[in-house]
Structures are given as structure tokens and as C-alpha cells.
XYZ file of C-alpha atoms in Angstrom:
103
model
C -36.385 11.347 -11.894
C -39.812 10.665 -8.918
C -42.886 9.578 -10.920
C -45.937 9.458 -8.305
C -50.257 8.185 -8.549
C -52.281 8.263 -5.668
C -55.649 7.547 -5.368
C -58.190 7.717 -2.316
C -56.924 4.329 -0.860
C -53.329 3.649 -2.973
C -49.930 5.042 -3.501
C -47.310 3.806 -5.504
C -44.139 5.873 -7.093
C -40.675 4.995 -8.314
C -37.159 6.806 -8.274
C -35.075 6.555 -11.305
C -31.515 8.575 -11.541
C -30.422 8.937 -15.210
C -26.732 10.432 -14.763
C -25.578 13.749 -16.331
C -22.584 13.078 -18.493
C -20.218 15.768 -20.376
C -20.025 15.684 -23.871
C -16.860 15.377 -25.849
C -15.817 15.902 -29.587
C -13.146 12.973 -31.137
C -10.479 15.394 -31.847
C -7.663 13.798 -34.426
C -4.446 15.742 -35.269
C -1.987 14.593 -37.610
C 1.910 15.461 -37.507
C 3.770 15.727 -40.145
C 7.049 15.413 -39.555
C 11.223 13.636 -40.557
C 14.065 13.225 -38.655
C 17.198 11.221 -38.308
C 17.264 11.909 -33.750
C 17.243 9.027 -32.220
C 14.151 10.148 -29.950
C 11.636 12.827 -31.036
C 8.865 15.273 -28.643
C 5.613 16.126 -30.064
C 3.521 18.517 -27.729
C -0.327 17.267 -26.972
C -2.530 20.337 -25.873
C -4.531 18.632 -23.047
C -5.935 22.132 -21.807
C -9.897 21.130 -22.149
C -9.561 17.270 -21.824
C -12.276 14.984 -19.963
C -9.400 12.844 -18.473
C -12.153 9.979 -16.653
C -12.724 9.338 -21.174
C -9.605 10.189 -23.238
C -7.825 8.116 -25.148
C -4.398 8.158 -26.774
C -3.738 6.593 -30.069
C 0.010 6.917 -31.913
C 0.648 5.596 -35.032
C 3.664 5.600 -37.217
C 4.825 5.535 -40.814
C 7.413 5.386 -42.558
C 5.806 8.118 -45.580
C 2.662 10.350 -45.555
C 1.294 8.277 -48.006
C 1.434 5.045 -45.638
C -1.799 5.891 -44.164
C -4.173 7.932 -46.872
C -6.657 4.466 -47.519
C -7.439 4.777 -43.573
C -7.891 9.170 -43.950
C -10.187 8.661 -46.987
C -11.951 5.126 -44.862
C -12.520 8.190 -42.194
C -13.990 11.262 -44.598
C -15.757 8.877 -45.665
C -17.688 7.516 -43.578
C -17.929 11.059 -41.110
C -20.490 10.429 -38.861
C -21.935 13.997 -39.595
C -24.989 14.189 -42.335
C -25.336 17.649 -43.754
C -24.323 18.564 -47.605
C -20.602 20.557 -46.290
C -19.575 17.689 -44.663
C -20.515 15.329 -47.697
C -19.309 17.877 -50.169
C -15.877 17.407 -47.554
C -15.885 13.451 -47.833
C -15.598 13.459 -51.748
C -12.662 15.910 -52.027
C -9.986 14.244 -51.157
C -11.213 11.640 -53.320
C -10.722 14.075 -56.190
C -6.904 14.576 -54.872
C -6.037 11.489 -55.157
C -6.908 10.644 -58.617
C -5.332 13.626 -59.516
C -2.273 12.326 -57.737
C -2.693 9.096 -58.452
C -3.030 10.429 -62.470
C -0.091 12.306 -61.928
C 2.082 9.548 -61.075
């Protein structure tokens, strides 16, 4: 971007380069399984991944319920504010209450 100011005697200009960055969306994938094997392989599709900004985090837990609080926290702080997302953030709490009262 370049801005130039001139009059009959003087002139001044400034040039600023603005980076063009690719947009990306965070993707979270959860896999549940059970194995008695020493090793386990999970395939990850990296077809549309921007490798220069990619990050992989792997979490293990002994039961499916171990990470339930972090999942609820993620949904409660979901970064989009339309009504559908807000309703989606409330639903896990309803199911957790049902799970808790049925136990």
C-alpha cells in the first residue's frame, strides 16, 4: 500500500507492505477405542492442512469420561456467538445431568 502527498513544491510518500495470510480453521477430532495391543495406529487426514501453521496435540485417557470436563469447557467457551452455537454449548450440560442422575 502506498500513500503519496504532493503540493507544488514538496512531496512525501510512505509505502507499507501488508502480509497476505492463508485463513485456517481449528479442527478437533476425537477417537474412542479399546485395544489390548502394544501399539495402535490412527490415520490422520492432512489433505487440506497448511503445514507451516499445523499443530498436533494427542491426549490419552483411561476412560471416555476422563476428559469430559475439558470438553464441556470447550463447548461453553465456543468462540462463535450465534444462537445455534449457544444452544449447542448448552446441550452437553443437559446430557451430563441425565448421566449423573441415572448413575
